[in-house]
XYZ file of C-alpha atoms in Angstrom:
644
model
C -109.210 16.657 38.387
C -105.402 16.377 38.616
C -103.547 19.674 38.941
C -101.125 20.573 36.155
C -97.581 21.685 36.870
C -94.985 23.512 34.786
C -91.693 21.683 34.340
C -88.796 23.714 32.923
C -85.709 21.962 31.575
C -82.301 23.626 31.640
C -80.105 24.581 29.923
C -82.659 24.176 27.096
C -85.125 26.692 28.532
C -88.079 24.538 27.443
C -91.208 24.335 29.613
C -94.161 21.945 29.427
C -97.346 21.442 31.444
C -98.014 17.979 32.851
C -100.192 16.437 35.524
C -99.035 15.691 39.050
C -97.601 12.172 39.169
C -96.014 12.292 35.696
C -92.444 11.000 35.536
C -89.678 13.410 34.638
C -88.656 10.996 31.876
C -92.076 11.146 30.197
C -92.198 14.898 30.711
C -88.812 15.322 29.006
C -90.136 13.291 26.080
C -93.082 15.685 25.723
C -90.621 18.571 25.778
C -88.612 16.994 22.960
C -85.572 16.452 25.178
C -84.344 12.865 24.702
C -82.954 11.450 27.940
C -81.000 8.209 27.935
C -83.000 5.358 29.453
C -81.316 2.151 28.399
C -83.478 -0.023 30.673
C -86.738 1.375 29.272
C -87.687 3.251 32.425
C -87.314 0.288 34.791
C -84.963 2.170 37.116
C -82.056 -0.248 36.780
C -79.567 1.358 34.361
C -79.026 4.702 36.111
C -78.462 6.545 32.821
C -81.361 8.993 33.203
C -79.875 11.012 36.086
C -81.156 14.584 36.249
C -80.820 17.345 38.859
C -83.931 18.919 40.381
C -82.954 22.560 40.971
C -86.341 23.813 42.173
C -89.597 22.199 43.200
C -90.803 18.974 44.791
C -90.546 15.476 43.389
C -91.454 12.102 44.777
C -88.394 9.990 44.074
C -88.255 6.229 44.475
C -85.240 4.932 46.388
C -82.357 3.682 44.256
C -78.968 2.234 45.108
C -77.724 3.808 41.870
C -77.582 7.182 43.636
C -75.175 7.958 46.455
C -76.031 10.062 49.481
C -73.950 12.850 47.910
C -75.922 12.548 44.658
C -79.225 12.853 46.509
C -77.989 15.851 48.484
C -76.983 17.521 45.194
C -80.515 17.010 43.871
C -80.006 14.039 41.556
C -82.955 11.776 40.825
C -83.539 9.116 38.205
C -85.868 10.687 35.660
C -87.810 7.434 35.294
C -88.382 7.252 39.053
C -88.899 10.936 39.767
C -92.591 11.947 39.916
C -93.732 15.553 39.493
C -95.421 17.040 42.577
C -95.070 20.780 41.896
C -93.662 23.226 39.383
C -90.099 22.117 38.682
C -86.817 23.289 37.260
C -84.814 20.287 36.085
C -81.256 20.314 34.766
C -80.408 17.570 32.246
C -76.623 16.931 32.275
C -74.878 16.252 28.978
C -74.060 12.729 30.080
C -77.757 11.870 30.426
C -78.759 13.119 26.988
C -79.252 11.278 23.728
C -77.931 13.248 20.796
C -80.577 13.817 18.097
C -78.231 13.088 15.228
C -75.206 10.911 14.681
C -72.726 10.717 11.863
C -74.035 8.688 8.958
C -71.958 5.637 8.261
C -69.331 6.130 5.620
C -67.203 3.762 3.635
C -67.439 1.908 0.341
C -71.207 1.471 0.628
C -71.614 5.188 -0.088
C -70.037 4.904 -3.542
C -72.592 3.877 -6.099
C -73.465 4.491 -9.708
C -74.198 2.283 -12.689
C -70.542 1.340 -13.240
C -70.020 0.438 -9.568
C -73.269 -1.510 -9.597
C -72.095 -3.470 -12.618
C -68.424 -3.964 -11.741
C -68.507 -4.460 -7.980
C -71.860 -6.179 -7.576
C -72.395 -7.765 -11.000
C -75.788 -6.089 -11.327
C -77.545 -3.860 -13.808
C -79.722 -0.877 -13.011
C -83.269 -2.219 -12.940
C -84.946 -0.585 -9.931
C -87.846 -2.054 -8.012
C -89.850 1.076 -8.818
C -89.251 2.761 -12.161
C -90.708 5.566 -14.246
C -91.084 5.158 -18.002
C -92.365 7.685 -20.496
C -94.248 6.051 -23.363
C -96.061 7.397 -26.410
C -99.144 5.416 -27.365
C -100.817 5.291 -30.743
C -104.286 6.790 -30.350
C -107.169 4.372 -30.880
C -108.778 4.019 -34.276
C -111.252 1.744 -36.013
C -108.306 -0.331 -37.135
C -106.625 -0.306 -33.681
C -109.364 -0.326 -31.080
C -107.501 -1.916 -28.146
C -108.660 -0.771 -24.691
C -106.789 2.022 -22.943
C -105.198 -0.236 -20.324
C -104.207 -2.834 -22.916
C -102.681 -0.092 -25.042
C -100.637 1.184 -22.082
C -99.429 -2.226 -20.912
C -98.420 -3.206 -24.450
C -96.243 -0.076 -24.723
C -94.719 -0.688 -21.299
C -93.957 -4.321 -22.116
C -92.251 -3.286 -25.323
C -90.083 -0.745 -23.480
C -89.259 -2.674 -20.302
C -89.371 -6.320 -21.329
C -91.833 -7.035 -18.516
C -94.653 -9.198 -19.826
C -97.409 -8.808 -17.219
C -98.694 -5.529 -15.790
C -101.541 -5.002 -13.390
C -103.325 -1.889 -12.162
C -105.802 -1.258 -9.381
C -109.174 0.375 -9.886
C -107.971 3.793 -8.749
C -105.424 3.949 -11.568
C -107.822 2.539 -14.152
C -110.540 5.076 -13.346
C -108.167 8.006 -13.983
C -106.491 6.489 -17.029
C -108.800 7.604 -19.919
C -108.712 11.321 -19.043
C -104.928 11.322 -18.498
C -104.253 9.568 -21.827
C -106.454 11.871 -23.848
C -105.459 14.988 -21.953
C -101.769 14.357 -22.604
C -102.115 13.497 -26.299
C -101.264 9.857 -25.484
C -97.813 10.645 -24.045
C -97.623 9.617 -20.387
C -95.270 8.490 -17.635
C -96.115 5.266 -15.821
C -94.645 4.498 -12.401
C -94.392 0.743 -12.000
C -93.269 -1.547 -9.185
C -91.744 -4.987 -9.621
C -93.386 -7.925 -7.908
C -92.288 -11.552 -8.169
C -93.876 -12.372 -11.533
C -95.426 -9.118 -12.679
C -95.284 -5.345 -12.342
C -97.900 -3.116 -10.750
C -98.805 0.233 -12.327
C -98.789 2.568 -9.351
C -99.668 5.771 -11.168
C -99.911 7.387 -14.610
C -98.962 11.025 -15.166
C -99.254 13.223 -18.272
C -96.108 13.919 -20.291
C -92.555 13.082 -19.322
C -92.269 12.983 -15.513
C -89.277 10.640 -15.315
C -86.650 13.154 -14.234
C -87.076 12.679 -10.508
C -87.501 9.165 -9.209
C -85.940 8.657 -5.796
C -85.660 5.824 -3.316
C -84.526 5.733 0.300
C -82.644 2.724 1.663
C -82.951 2.367 5.431
C -81.041 0.354 8.009
C -83.288 0.190 11.075
C -80.816 -0.612 13.815
C -81.692 -1.203 17.448
C -79.501 1.777 18.352
C -79.197 3.805 15.148
C -81.394 4.415 12.099
C -79.505 5.172 8.872
C -81.051 6.431 5.625
C -79.482 6.891 2.177
C -81.174 8.847 -0.619
C -80.766 7.188 -4.031
C -81.497 8.430 -7.544
C -83.155 5.453 -9.228
C -82.364 6.855 -12.674
C -78.588 6.957 -12.147
C -77.955 4.635 -9.151
C -76.150 7.528 -7.449
C -76.317 7.935 -3.673
C -77.184 11.585 -3.140
C -76.851 11.759 0.624
C -76.878 9.898 3.941
C -78.323 10.750 7.348
C -78.506 8.927 10.678
C -80.023 9.375 14.114
C -80.459 7.391 17.271
C -83.496 5.153 17.255
C -86.151 6.948 19.303
C -87.357 3.594 20.612
C -84.365 3.754 22.957
C -86.550 5.465 25.552
C -88.489 2.193 25.829
C -85.360 0.072 26.288
C -81.872 -0.372 24.875
C -82.329 -3.912 23.583
C -84.923 -5.796 21.572
C -86.164 -7.879 24.514
C -87.154 -4.808 26.517
C -88.874 -3.369 23.442
C -90.744 -6.612 22.800
C -91.964 -6.526 26.394
C -93.052 -2.904 25.959
C -94.832 -3.760 22.715
C -96.997 -6.182 24.685
C -98.251 -3.411 26.968
C -101.424 -1.476 26.248
C -100.566 0.983 23.468
C -96.919 -0.121 23.506
C -96.785 -1.450 19.948
C -98.161 1.821 18.587
C -95.618 3.840 20.584
C -92.710 1.801 19.226
C -94.079 1.830 15.666
C -94.701 5.575 15.734
C -91.215 6.200 17.129
C -89.317 4.392 14.372
C -91.609 5.584 11.573
C -91.098 9.112 12.880
C -87.326 8.616 12.772
C -87.360 7.352 9.186
C -89.688 10.138 8.071
C -87.477 12.719 9.770
C -84.362 11.426 8.007
C -86.145 11.346 4.651
C -87.296 14.923 5.192
C -83.754 16.081 5.975
C -82.347 14.393 2.874
C -85.052 15.819 0.611
C -84.640 19.323 2.018
C -80.885 19.103 1.446
C -81.476 18.320 -2.243
C -84.546 20.542 -2.715
C -86.839 17.637 -3.415
C -90.357 16.869 -2.252
C -91.792 13.777 -0.578
C -93.680 13.008 -3.798
C -90.336 12.379 -5.532
C -89.704 9.317 -3.343
C -91.524 6.280 -4.716
C -89.663 3.523 -2.859
C -88.258 2.671 0.570
C -86.207 -0.497 1.071
C -85.569 -1.452 4.682
C -83.298 -3.879 6.505
C -82.832 -4.534 10.207
C -83.158 -7.270 12.757
C -86.391 -9.245 12.891
C -87.852 -7.268 15.790
C -87.099 -3.932 14.124
C -88.809 -5.092 10.914
C -91.886 -6.113 12.913
C -92.018 -2.765 14.680
C -91.435 -0.769 11.482
C -94.512 -2.230 9.808
C -96.485 -2.393 13.044
C -96.926 -6.119 13.634
C -96.620 -7.583 17.164
C -93.203 -9.086 17.990
C -94.413 -10.695 21.242
C -93.587 -14.301 20.327
C -90.043 -13.604 19.152
C -88.763 -13.811 22.736
C -90.879 -16.808 23.772
C -89.962 -20.399 23.047
C -90.013 -21.676 20.312
C -89.070 -18.106 19.210
C -91.021 -17.268 16.066
C -92.052 -14.049 14.400
C -95.326 -13.218 12.657
C -93.636 -13.230 9.234
C -90.112 -13.085 7.895
C -90.650 -12.191 4.228
C -93.199 -9.393 3.907
C -94.044 -8.383 0.360
C -94.315 -4.789 -0.870
C -96.468 -2.651 1.434
C -98.066 0.716 0.563
C -96.086 3.396 2.397
C -99.319 4.960 3.635
C -100.204 1.766 5.493
C -96.827 1.830 7.224
C -97.224 5.536 7.978
C -94.209 6.767 6.028
C -94.533 10.140 4.347
C -93.399 9.634 0.752
C -95.261 9.585 -2.579
C -98.865 8.574 -1.785
C -98.506 5.629 -4.175
C -95.014 4.698 -2.956
C -94.095 1.279 -1.596
C -92.022 -0.151 1.248
C -90.026 -3.311 0.536
C -88.679 -4.958 3.701
C -85.822 -7.336 3.053
C -86.361 -10.878 4.377
C -85.373 -12.184 7.805
C -84.290 -15.760 8.452
C -85.422 -16.443 12.019
C -86.495 -14.668 15.194
C -82.947 -13.530 15.947
C -81.346 -13.523 12.498
C -82.850 -10.631 10.631
C -82.951 -8.839 7.326
C -79.721 -7.039 8.198
C -77.890 -10.367 7.925
C -79.629 -11.333 4.665
C -78.657 -7.904 3.328
C -75.093 -8.369 4.562
C -74.726 -11.680 2.749
C -76.068 -10.060 -0.428
C -73.716 -7.075 -0.111
C -70.584 -9.101 0.587
C -71.288 -11.832 -1.956
C -70.743 -14.497 0.692
C -73.305 -16.710 -1.033
C -71.265 -16.682 -4.253
C -67.858 -17.364 -2.729
C -65.930 -20.481 -3.745
C -64.145 -20.444 -0.352
C -65.743 -20.652 3.089
C -66.142 -17.231 4.641
C -67.717 -15.926 7.830
C -69.785 -12.757 8.321
C -70.052 -11.448 11.897
C -72.276 -8.521 12.872
C -71.186 -7.107 16.237
C -74.141 -5.565 18.042
C -76.646 -6.205 20.816
C -77.176 -9.548 19.122
C -74.027 -11.100 17.728
C -75.260 -12.539 14.433
C -73.030 -14.658 12.232
C -73.125 -16.590 8.970
C -70.677 -19.205 7.699
C -70.762 -20.506 4.169
C -70.075 -20.198 0.483
C -71.935 -20.809 -2.764
C -72.843 -24.330 -1.609
C -74.239 -23.660 1.888
C -75.078 -20.944 4.405
C -75.493 -21.589 8.140
C -76.344 -18.793 10.558
C -76.725 -18.278 14.303
C -77.320 -15.529 16.829
C -76.058 -14.978 20.357
C -77.239 -12.380 22.840
C -74.234 -10.166 23.467
C -76.187 -7.474 25.281
C -75.708 -3.731 24.856
C -72.432 -3.442 26.805
C -70.455 -2.331 23.737
C -73.196 0.204 22.949
C -72.768 2.062 26.230
C -75.294 0.237 28.394
C -74.722 -1.576 31.686
C -71.526 0.353 32.422
C -70.895 3.116 34.932
C -69.518 5.580 32.370
C -70.894 3.882 29.269
C -72.450 5.983 26.538
C -73.146 5.809 22.848
C -70.675 7.013 20.261
C -71.561 10.676 20.466
C -70.022 13.964 21.571
C -67.829 13.592 24.643
C -67.394 9.820 24.399
C -63.882 8.411 24.729
C -63.573 6.493 21.478
C -59.897 5.491 21.527
C -57.486 5.036 24.389
C -53.950 3.860 25.064
C -52.145 2.813 28.228
C -48.356 3.057 28.027
C -47.608 1.666 31.484
C -49.438 1.062 34.743
C -48.386 4.319 36.404
C -48.955 6.885 33.658
C -52.463 8.204 32.992
C -54.108 6.914 29.830
C -53.936 8.864 26.593
C -57.333 9.144 24.887
C -59.367 10.903 22.236
C -63.022 11.890 22.404
C -65.680 12.311 19.774
C -65.872 16.042 19.126
C -62.436 16.555 20.765
C -63.986 17.986 23.932
C -63.671 16.901 27.581
C -64.595 13.255 28.226
C -68.136 12.576 29.406
C -68.088 8.772 29.196
C -66.784 5.810 27.215
C -68.268 4.229 24.076
C -67.766 0.703 22.723
C -64.497 1.222 20.841
C -63.069 2.999 23.882
C -63.947 0.041 26.096
C -62.167 -2.371 23.740
C -59.025 -0.221 23.861
C -59.295 0.174 27.638
C -59.668 -3.557 28.341
C -56.748 -4.339 26.047
C -54.640 -1.652 27.697
C -55.413 -2.772 31.238
C -54.447 -6.342 30.312
C -51.287 -5.303 28.460
C -49.842 -3.302 31.394
C -50.911 -5.842 34.034
C -53.697 -3.874 35.733
C -56.161 -6.710 35.196
C -55.470 -10.416 35.188
C -56.759 -13.057 32.812
C -60.052 -13.203 34.739
C -60.487 -9.461 34.301
C -59.861 -8.685 37.972
C -58.415 -5.259 38.727
C -55.116 -5.258 40.665
C -55.323 -2.423 43.235
C -51.787 -2.939 44.532
C -50.355 -2.067 41.121
C -51.815 1.403 40.471
C -53.133 4.268 42.562
C -55.860 4.881 39.971
C -57.530 1.660 41.091
C -59.706 2.258 44.137
C -62.875 1.038 45.846
C -66.007 3.129 45.225
C -68.660 3.934 47.821
C -70.226 0.494 47.212
C -66.928 -1.234 47.852
C -66.500 -2.151 44.169
C -63.076 -1.727 42.601
C -62.822 0.784 39.760
C -60.112 2.296 37.564
C -60.193 6.077 37.067
C -59.841 6.832 33.375
C -60.351 10.593 33.752
C -60.888 12.498 37.023
C -63.771 14.945 37.214
C -61.304 17.844 37.006
C -60.597 16.977 33.360
C -63.914 15.335 32.529
C -66.850 17.097 30.970
C -69.227 16.265 33.827
C -69.353 16.371 37.593
C -68.073 12.822 38.136
C -64.938 10.857 37.414
C -65.006 8.710 34.276
C -64.320 5.181 35.522
C -64.526 1.523 34.608
C -65.680 -0.695 37.469
C -65.113 -4.359 38.168
C -68.799 -4.899 37.322
C -68.333 -3.107 33.988
C -65.448 -5.402 33.109
C -67.581 -8.459 33.894
C -70.355 -7.185 31.590
C -67.886 -6.513 28.790
C -66.323 -9.955 29.167
C -69.760 -11.556 28.876
C -70.524 -9.513 25.750
C -67.295 -10.366 23.952
C -67.455 -13.926 25.220
C -70.914 -14.418 23.723
C -69.761 -13.298 20.269
C -66.532 -15.317 20.244
C -68.096 -18.483 21.678
C -71.063 -18.249 19.302
C -68.678 -18.231 16.351
C -66.720 -21.157 17.789
C -69.813 -23.309 18.404
C -71.165 -22.589 14.931
C -67.843 -23.578 13.402
C -67.660 -26.708 15.560
C -71.145 -27.731 14.407
C -69.730 -27.812 10.873
C -66.539 -29.616 11.878
C -64.472 -26.485 11.248
C -62.147 -24.088 13.031
C -61.102 -20.530 12.247
C -58.229 -21.997 10.224
C -60.778 -23.376 7.742
C -62.256 -19.935 7.080
C -60.677 -17.973 4.235
C -61.896 -14.597 5.474
C -63.825 -13.173 8.434
C -65.981 -10.194 7.509
C -66.892 -7.883 10.392
C -70.069 -5.918 9.703
C -71.677 -2.913 11.351
C -70.703 0.727 11.703
C -69.097 -0.187 15.028
C -66.584 -2.391 13.199
C -65.204 0.493 11.131
C -63.716 2.124 14.242
C -62.403 -0.906 16.156
C -58.657 -1.110 16.699
C -58.080 -4.584 15.275
C -55.152 -5.520 17.514
C -57.068 -4.568 20.658
C -60.160 -6.531 19.607
C -57.951 -9.612 19.229
C -56.152 -8.916 22.515
C -59.372 -9.078 24.540
C -60.665 -12.117 22.625
C -63.521 -10.424 20.804
C -62.061 -11.506 17.451
C -59.947 -14.622 16.860
C -56.158 -14.465 16.753
C -55.785 -14.963 13.014
C -53.559 -13.126 10.520
C -54.842 -9.620 9.997
C -55.308 -10.172 6.288
C -58.037 -12.694 7.136
C -60.075 -9.993 8.923
C -61.927 -7.397 6.893
C -64.322 -4.690 8.043
C -67.187 -4.320 5.586
C -68.989 -1.346 7.116
C -72.758 -1.128 7.190
C -73.498 -4.085 4.934
C -77.169 -3.850 5.933
C -77.645 -0.475 4.218
C -75.591 -1.656 1.237
C -77.858 -4.666 0.775
C -80.950 -2.472 1.051
C -79.563 -0.187 -1.659
C -78.748 -3.062 -3.964
C -82.311 -4.359 -3.632
C -83.709 -0.916 -4.471
C -81.533 -0.502 -7.549
C -81.837 -3.982 -9.017
C -84.934 -6.143 -8.811
C -82.801 -9.213 -9.527
C -80.876 -8.448 -6.312
C -84.158 -8.211 -4.434
C -85.079 -11.677 -5.683
C -81.551 -12.830 -4.868
C -81.818 -11.753 -1.238
C -85.120 -13.619 -0.985
C -83.318 -16.754 -2.120
C -80.465 -16.099 0.309
C -82.857 -15.938 3.262
C -84.852 -18.994 2.235
C -81.676 -21.002 1.616
C -80.006 -20.173 4.934
C -80.024 -22.811 7.691
C -80.543 -21.471 11.215
C -78.555 -23.117 14.023
C -79.917 -22.626 17.555
C -76.873 -22.097 19.775
C -78.925 -22.481 22.962
C -79.618 -26.129 22.205
C -75.959 -27.010 21.672
C -74.630 -28.845 24.763
C -71.179 -27.280 24.372
C -72.302 -23.654 24.199
C -72.286 -22.825 27.927
C -68.853 -24.391 28.351
C -67.513 -22.462 25.362
C -69.118 -19.257 26.659
C -67.651 -19.675 30.165
C -64.186 -20.239 28.718
C -64.496 -17.150 26.505
C -65.330 -14.850 29.446
C -61.629 -14.352 30.159
C -58.906 -12.160 28.657
C -58.472 -13.250 25.978
C -59.639 -16.820 26.789
C -58.990 -19.601 29.292
C -57.103 -21.394 26.533
C -54.374 -18.870 25.792
C -52.907 -21.215 23.167
C -55.738 -19.981 20.913
C -54.157 -16.511 21.001
C -50.471 -17.085 20.254
C -49.781 -13.556 19.031
C -51.367 -12.044 22.127
C -49.377 -14.425 24.319
C -46.101 -13.508 22.605
C -46.837 -9.819 23.069
C -47.973 -9.878 26.688
C -46.403 -13.114 27.863
C -47.970 -16.155 29.450
C -47.099 -14.932 32.950
C -48.748 -11.576 32.312
C -52.075 -13.296 31.674
C -52.080 -15.621 34.681
C -55.001 -15.372 37.111
C -53.840 -13.814 40.362
C -55.522 -14.640 43.667
């Protein structure tokens, strides 16, 4: 029998007992201490660095740790195996924050007038509560109890067909007679009928809540909605707990294929959603029974994992999911803790890599009703985009990777406390000016910080058009212990950790590939339609990330096209907005179904020009600088030349 050991984590002061041979990463998970592991425990990202202060570990060799790191006691948590009682310090830089700021913006403002004026919709929720008074039966009116109830509901709601399952029917006669024929029916809209979910005595209509959820690869966002008033009562967000199994959908799909992996991923995201719902309900002194509806949007893989169906074939040619348009599902079958009779409505996906978040975004922005051609771009691990108007919709997806979400970079981190979120370089000799989330010492750099940093390095001539650092131009550029050039953003003396905050030449290459994938994907999709950016009336940039991007810097590095600023509009978290619209208006739910079914998917990988376009976009801002005239006029053609 394996001997158990006690592992104590500092500065948390939490101890757990585990068997010899357990990884420190798994042990931290049991202790409730989330450690960043962007590669899913494969030992290749280096984000799970911890310090063993006491005890013995068996640590696999890694070139991600220097000799100095090893002497200090650093190990990778995913490759450090418990061999005795341990004391392990988890640095701030290696932690995942439990909570993040919920996305703000116009999607938070709702109500019946906003629903009507901004979205041309009326309040007609997917799940509603109606109080009806029924005439008691008599010899002259001897209709059956269920017929009597459905007739009253039809008269009040205008819905012609109602159905009820046996559980409801069995309880119906006692409830009707015990309440003197005055009851509240909770009903859910389906395509051509409504389902009676429950019948309660008296008037129980006062509290009928829904939760709209955006299940992001990185972040899960939940909004609590009053279905009686269309008001948004509150919003909460947290990092997706699936992150411990990998930062991107491909790693999670691979994990789902392992023994017990699908259950682990399903339980993780369901736990996150339940936790957020619980926080929102506690804030407003409500109970889980008050929530009768959850509407969810997210990419195709996240929707599969939320409802617990295997995503294995999404990553394998010809790239198909199990289903893209799931109907209403009992919340109990999903595992969500809401009203026992509550339902989960997942918005529809389009293809393996164009998910319900894009369908929701089209619904929220009204792209499908536009007279002019518009483009919606969602900047994330997958760069998803839609071009169209009321006559057509064409969509595509390109794998941008998680570089702008803090992965694959030496000092990369998510947008949480200690992350450099904005930065400015005035000239090549002065240190950069920056701000951090939480206003404390810098621990690392998040996506918006990297955009500013790349733009700044290019603007002052510290990188050339190919993204190569110029060591002869600044003493902050040096070679690290692996011989790789890096630029010191903040020395350890001013940083919030024990290491300098840097950007390496390898980091720059990863970021160029990420931005190049998004820009080239948009170009190829436009080319397939015989269009250019000049033919697009407006480019809508979706995602919480977009709200914080410095527009000029995003154009400078070639992430966004060099078009007049009035043609670029950030639309916030359009995924959560679409999920809310579907919850509040059943016509909008049907509308988003039509959007998804009417969208044409274009496979970028089969286009013969894609790789050429991608290669040309992996420069600052592009190999063809004539595409970026405003950037060229600001920096100068000579300033962007490739230097040998």
